[in-house]
Amino acid sequence: MATTSETTEEPGKRRDRSAVRTLLRLWPYVRPVRVRLFTAAFVAVLASCAGLVIPLVLKWMVDGPVADRDSAGVWLGALFLLLLGLTEALLFGLRRWLVARPLAGVEAGMRADLYRHLQRLPVAFHDRWASGQLLSRGTTDLMLLRMFLAFPLTFLLVNGVTIVIGVVIMLIQEWTLGLVILGPAIPVIVTCVVFETRYTEVARRAQDQVGDLTTVVEESVLGIRIIKGFGRHRSQARAFRELSRTLRGTELRKAGLLATIWGVIVTLPEVAIGVALVLGAVQVADGSLSAGTLVAFLSTALALRWPVDSIGFLLAMSQEAATATERYFEVMDAEPESRATGATTRTGATTRTEDSGLRFHNVSFRYPDAPAGSPPVLDRIDLHIRPGESMALVGATGSGKTTLTALVPRLHEVTSGRITLDGEDITAMSREELRSKVAVAFEEPTLFSAGVGDNVLMGAHGTAGQAELERALTVAQADFVYALPQGTDTQVGEQGLSLSGGQRQRLALARAVVGRPRFLVLDDPLSALDVHTEAAVEAALRDVLAETTGLIVAHRPSTVLLADRVALLSGGRIVAVGTHQELLRTNAEYVHLMAGTEEAAQ
Ligand SMILES: Nc1ncnc2c1ncn2[C@@H]1O[C@H](COP(=O)(O)OP(=O)(O)OP(=O)(O)O)[C@@H](O)[C@H]1O
Ligand SMILES: [Mg+2]
């Protein structure tokens, strides 16, 4: 179980972009709901302004009805205040109603895009990225983004407008006191700017660490048998504790930074208000300022307290949202599988017979993340499987057999050379076309959370029915499914019934043959079966292979005997091609590979 400390440096280039530039990338997703979002912002500004009218009403009341002891006037003022308060509350409620549903839609849309993109990214990408990192980007980060769109985005604007209007009102009331209140603005702005940079860095680190933590949790859930079987739960728990302690440290640092920002943002204006209160009281005593003006002034200042205080954490949330956006687009910017390159390599309508079948032309392959200078896994492979023929691929473990089979459905792209199906370069076909021609079954059979039947029918591109399903199950000797609680509708996969390795392998085989593919690629499809089941599958498979062109990775002579010819892969090259008997006679390495398993030379 690999430790994941290095995954904080995820591939995907880290660019130094400003938070605003990063957040602007969200526009395409926000665009469809822009009307609602702008309306909501406008409504919130109105609500905020309604709040700012309250001090002016107070001033009128203090200097008018209160001073004149006019109780009817006081009641009128009170009623007006009540109405203003009510309007403010209603408008804020309206805002929330306006944004909630569309923003949930934005989040869902972005998540769907991410998922679709992940499906289209090449296998090489998934080899490189820890799945926990992808998981956390699809969940936590998107939630942060929705919260940002719902809250900080609007309120940074609303609070900004409120502060400006409020300050103007205060300056109009009494400009000297207004300047006193404005005094702390500069130190507050400086603090924000200084801490923003540091906060960005820490926020990014925290989000990456959440990804690492997710990876550990995911691995321990998937590998629970190994962990228990080897008594590794302590060390696994330690690894988890280690990571979660690191994350806690980072979160604490974030909180510390926020506390400092907040301390400054809250304290300085508070002091300024105190100073203004004293100065104002002195002026009222001198008679140079009306009591009503002082009341209005101070209540405006107090009304601005929340907008000012909140700026700190609104900026912090925006910063986190920027980081989340960055992480989101790191995945979205990864190149998906290239499209068909066009018909440049088509050999034309008249397919020559020597080109039909499955053919490797001088194919070399090296994994994209292999260290530079290391020898390629596959080196100038030339192999021709004639139409209707089946070829067994034999080689020592680690010799590149799985790699070779993965090139045919283009799970990996050849580094050089080309592969043709009936003379047509596979890169010139669309992926749909290619994958409807080629069916594969891999060493590690994967079942999805769905019915057994659906799992098998996945291999047929929606063209097969019940009869095809039954035929495929027969070929794979998977009759056991009829004995399952709900027959072919029984749920399997993570959310369903657990099947044995051999049972899963047979379902994977059924999935490969159900669509009657022209080309069948099987990676050691019978390794988990007992001798009798294997013999039965082989007997049925022989009929299927008679109709298709097959490439079968084999370790055992019994599987090899299914094929017409055998190719031996060694040192990245095809070193011999011939029938089983020929290779047994002429190739020492082949004899060695086949020896020790059953009666090799029958
Ligand atoms: N995703 C990958 N990224 C980088 N290297 C890989 C990857 N998968 C396999 N390799 C390397 O490529 C080589 C060939 O692996 P491959 O799985 O093709 O062997 P194989 O012949 O199928 O072995 P086996 O008989 O054990 O299944 C190995 O050295 C392996 O380490
Ligand atoms: Mg393999």
CSV table of C-alpha atoms in Angstrom, one decimal, residues 131-292:
chain,number,residue,atom,x,y,z
A,131,SER,CA,-8.2,8.1,-6.9
A,132,GLY,CA,-8.7,9.9,-3.5
A,133,GLN,CA,-7.5,13.1,-5.1
A,134,LEU,CA,-10.1,12.7,-7.8
A,135,LEU,CA,-12.8,11.8,-5.3
A,136,SER,CA,-12.1,14.9,-3.1
A,137,ARG,CA,-12.2,17.1,-6.2
A,138,GLY,CA,-15.5,15.8,-7.2
A,139,THR,CA,-17.0,16.2,-3.7
A,140,THR,CA,-15.4,18.7,-1.2
A,141,ASP,CA,-14.1,21.1,-3.8
A,142,LEU,CA,-17.3,21.3,-5.7
A,143,MET,CA,-19.2,21.9,-2.4
A,144,LEU,CA,-16.8,24.8,-1.7
A,145,LEU,CA,-17.5,26.2,-5.1
A,146,ARG,CA,-21.3,26.1,-4.6
A,147,MET,CA,-20.9,27.7,-1.2
A,148,PHE,CA,-18.8,30.4,-2.8
A,149,LEU,CA,-21.3,31.2,-5.5
A,150,ALA,CA,-24.1,31.3,-3.0
A,151,PHE,CA,-22.5,33.4,-0.4
A,152,PRO,CA,-19.1,35.2,-0.7
A,153,LEU,CA,-19.6,36.1,-4.3
A,154,THR,CA,-22.8,37.9,-3.6
A,155,PHE,CA,-21.9,39.3,-0.2
A,156,LEU,CA,-18.5,40.7,-1.3
A,157,LEU,CA,-20.4,42.8,-3.7
A,158,VAL,CA,-23.3,43.6,-1.3
A,159,ASN,CA,-21.0,44.4,1.6
A,160,GLY,CA,-18.8,46.5,-0.6
A,161,VAL,CA,-21.7,48.5,-1.8
A,162,THR,CA,-23.1,48.8,1.7
A,163,ILE,CA,-19.8,50.0,3.1
A,164,VAL,CA,-19.4,52.6,0.4
A,165,ILE,CA,-23.0,53.9,0.8
A,166,GLY,CA,-22.7,53.8,4.6
A,167,VAL,CA,-19.5,55.7,4.6
A,168,VAL,CA,-21.0,58.3,2.3
A,169,ILE,CA,-23.9,58.7,4.6
A,170,MET,CA,-21.6,59.1,7.6
A,171,LEU,CA,-19.5,61.7,5.8
A,172,ILE,CA,-22.6,63.6,4.9
A,173,GLN,CA,-23.8,63.5,8.5
A,174,GLU,CA,-20.5,64.7,10.0
A,175,TRP,CA,-17.4,64.5,7.9
A,176,THR,CA,-14.9,64.9,10.7
A,177,LEU,CA,-16.3,61.9,12.6
A,178,GLY,CA,-16.5,60.1,9.3
A,179,LEU,CA,-12.8,60.5,8.8
A,180,VAL,CA,-12.2,59.1,12.3
A,181,ILE,CA,-14.2,56.0,11.3
A,182,LEU,CA,-12.3,55.7,8.0
A,183,GLY,CA,-9.0,55.8,9.8
A,184,PRO,CA,-8.5,52.1,10.3
A,185,ALA,CA,-9.3,51.3,6.6
A,186,ILE,CA,-5.6,51.4,5.5
A,187,PRO,CA,-4.2,49.1,8.1
A,188,VAL,CA,-7.1,46.7,7.6
A,189,ILE,CA,-6.5,46.6,3.8
A,190,VAL,CA,-2.8,46.0,4.3
A,191,THR,CA,-3.4,43.1,6.7
A,192,CYS,CA,-5.9,41.5,4.3
A,193,VAL,CA,-3.4,41.7,1.4
A,194,VAL,CA,-0.5,40.3,3.5
A,195,PHE,CA,-2.5,37.4,4.9
A,196,GLU,CA,-4.3,36.6,1.7
A,197,THR,CA,-1.1,35.3,0.1
A,198,ARG,CA,-0.2,33.1,3.1
A,199,TYR,CA,-3.8,31.9,3.4
A,200,THR,CA,-3.9,30.8,-0.3
A,201,GLU,CA,-0.9,28.6,0.2
A,202,VAL,CA,-2.2,27.0,3.4
A,203,ALA,CA,-5.7,26.5,1.9
A,204,ARG,CA,-4.3,24.7,-1.1
A,205,ARG,CA,-2.2,22.5,1.1
A,206,ALA,CA,-5.2,21.6,3.3
A,207,GLN,CA,-7.3,20.7,0.3
A,208,ASP,CA,-4.5,18.5,-1.2
A,209,GLN,CA,-4.2,16.8,2.2
A,210,VAL,CA,-7.9,16.1,2.2
A,211,GLY,CA,-7.3,14.3,-1.1
A,212,ASP,CA,-4.5,12.2,0.4
A,213,LEU,CA,-6.6,11.3,3.4
A,214,THR,CA,-9.4,10.2,1.1
A,215,THR,CA,-6.9,8.0,-0.8
A,216,VAL,CA,-5.8,6.3,2.4
A,217,VAL,CA,-9.4,5.7,3.5
A,218,GLU,CA,-10.3,4.4,0.0
A,219,GLU,CA,-7.4,2.0,-0.1
A,220,SER,CA,-8.1,0.6,3.3
A,221,VAL,CA,-11.7,0.0,2.4
A,222,LEU,CA,-10.8,-1.7,-0.8
A,223,GLY,CA,-7.9,-3.6,0.7
A,224,ILE,CA,-9.6,-4.5,3.9
A,225,ARG,CA,-8.9,-8.2,3.4
A,226,ILE,CA,-5.2,-7.7,3.0
A,227,ILE,CA,-5.0,-5.3,5.9
A,228,LYS,CA,-6.8,-7.8,8.2
A,229,GLY,CA,-5.1,-10.9,6.7
A,230,PHE,CA,-1.6,-9.4,7.4
A,231,GLY,CA,-2.6,-7.7,10.6
A,232,ARG,CA,-1.7,-4.4,9.1
A,233,HIS,CA,-4.6,-2.4,10.7
A,234,ARG,CA,-2.2,-0.8,13.3
A,235,SER,CA,0.2,0.5,10.7
A,236,GLN,CA,-2.7,1.5,8.5
A,237,ALA,CA,-4.3,3.4,11.4
A,238,ARG,CA,-0.9,5.0,12.1
A,239,ALA,CA,-0.6,6.2,8.5
A,240,PHE,CA,-4.1,7.6,8.7
A,241,ARG,CA,-3.4,9.2,12.1
A,242,GLU,CA,-0.2,10.7,10.7
A,243,LEU,CA,-2.0,12.2,7.7
A,244,SER,CA,-5.0,13.5,9.7
A,245,ARG,CA,-2.6,15.1,12.2
A,246,THR,CA,-0.8,16.8,9.3
A,247,LEU,CA,-4.2,18.0,8.1
A,248,ARG,CA,-5.2,19.1,11.5
A,249,GLY,CA,-1.9,21.1,11.7
A,250,THR,CA,-2.7,22.8,8.4
A,251,GLU,CA,-6.3,23.5,9.4
A,252,LEU,CA,-5.0,25.0,12.7
A,253,ARG,CA,-2.6,27.2,10.8
A,254,LYS,CA,-5.5,28.3,8.6
A,255,ALA,CA,-7.6,29.1,11.7
A,256,GLY,CA,-4.6,31.0,13.2
A,257,LEU,CA,-4.3,33.2,10.1
A,258,LEU,CA,-8.0,33.8,10.0
A,259,ALA,CA,-8.0,34.7,13.7
A,260,THR,CA,-5.3,37.3,13.1
A,261,ILE,CA,-7.1,38.8,10.1
A,262,TRP,CA,-10.3,38.8,12.1
A,263,GLY,CA,-8.7,40.3,15.2
A,264,VAL,CA,-7.5,43.2,13.1
A,265,ILE,CA,-10.7,43.7,11.2
A,266,VAL,CA,-12.8,43.6,14.3
A,267,THR,CA,-10.7,45.5,16.7
A,268,LEU,CA,-9.6,48.5,14.8
A,269,PRO,CA,-13.1,49.7,13.6
A,270,GLU,CA,-14.4,49.0,17.1
A,271,VAL,CA,-11.7,51.4,18.5
A,272,ALA,CA,-12.6,53.9,15.8
A,273,ILE,CA,-16.3,53.8,16.8
A,274,GLY,CA,-15.3,54.3,20.4
A,275,VAL,CA,-13.3,57.4,19.5
A,276,ALA,CA,-16.1,58.7,17.3
A,277,LEU,CA,-18.5,58.2,20.1
A,278,VAL,CA,-16.4,60.3,22.6
A,279,LEU,CA,-15.7,63.0,20.1
A,280,GLY,CA,-19.4,63.1,19.0
A,281,ALA,CA,-20.7,63.3,22.6
A,282,VAL,CA,-18.4,66.3,23.2
A,283,GLN,CA,-19.7,68.0,20.1
A,284,VAL,CA,-23.3,67.4,21.2
A,285,ALA,CA,-22.5,68.8,24.6
A,286,ASP,CA,-21.0,71.9,22.8
A,287,GLY,CA,-24.2,72.2,20.8
A,288,SER,CA,-22.3,72.0,17.5
A,289,LEU,CA,-24.0,68.6,16.7
A,290,SER,CA,-27.6,67.5,17.0
A,291,ALA,CA,-28.3,64.4,19.2
A,292,GLY,CA,-30.2,62.9,16.2
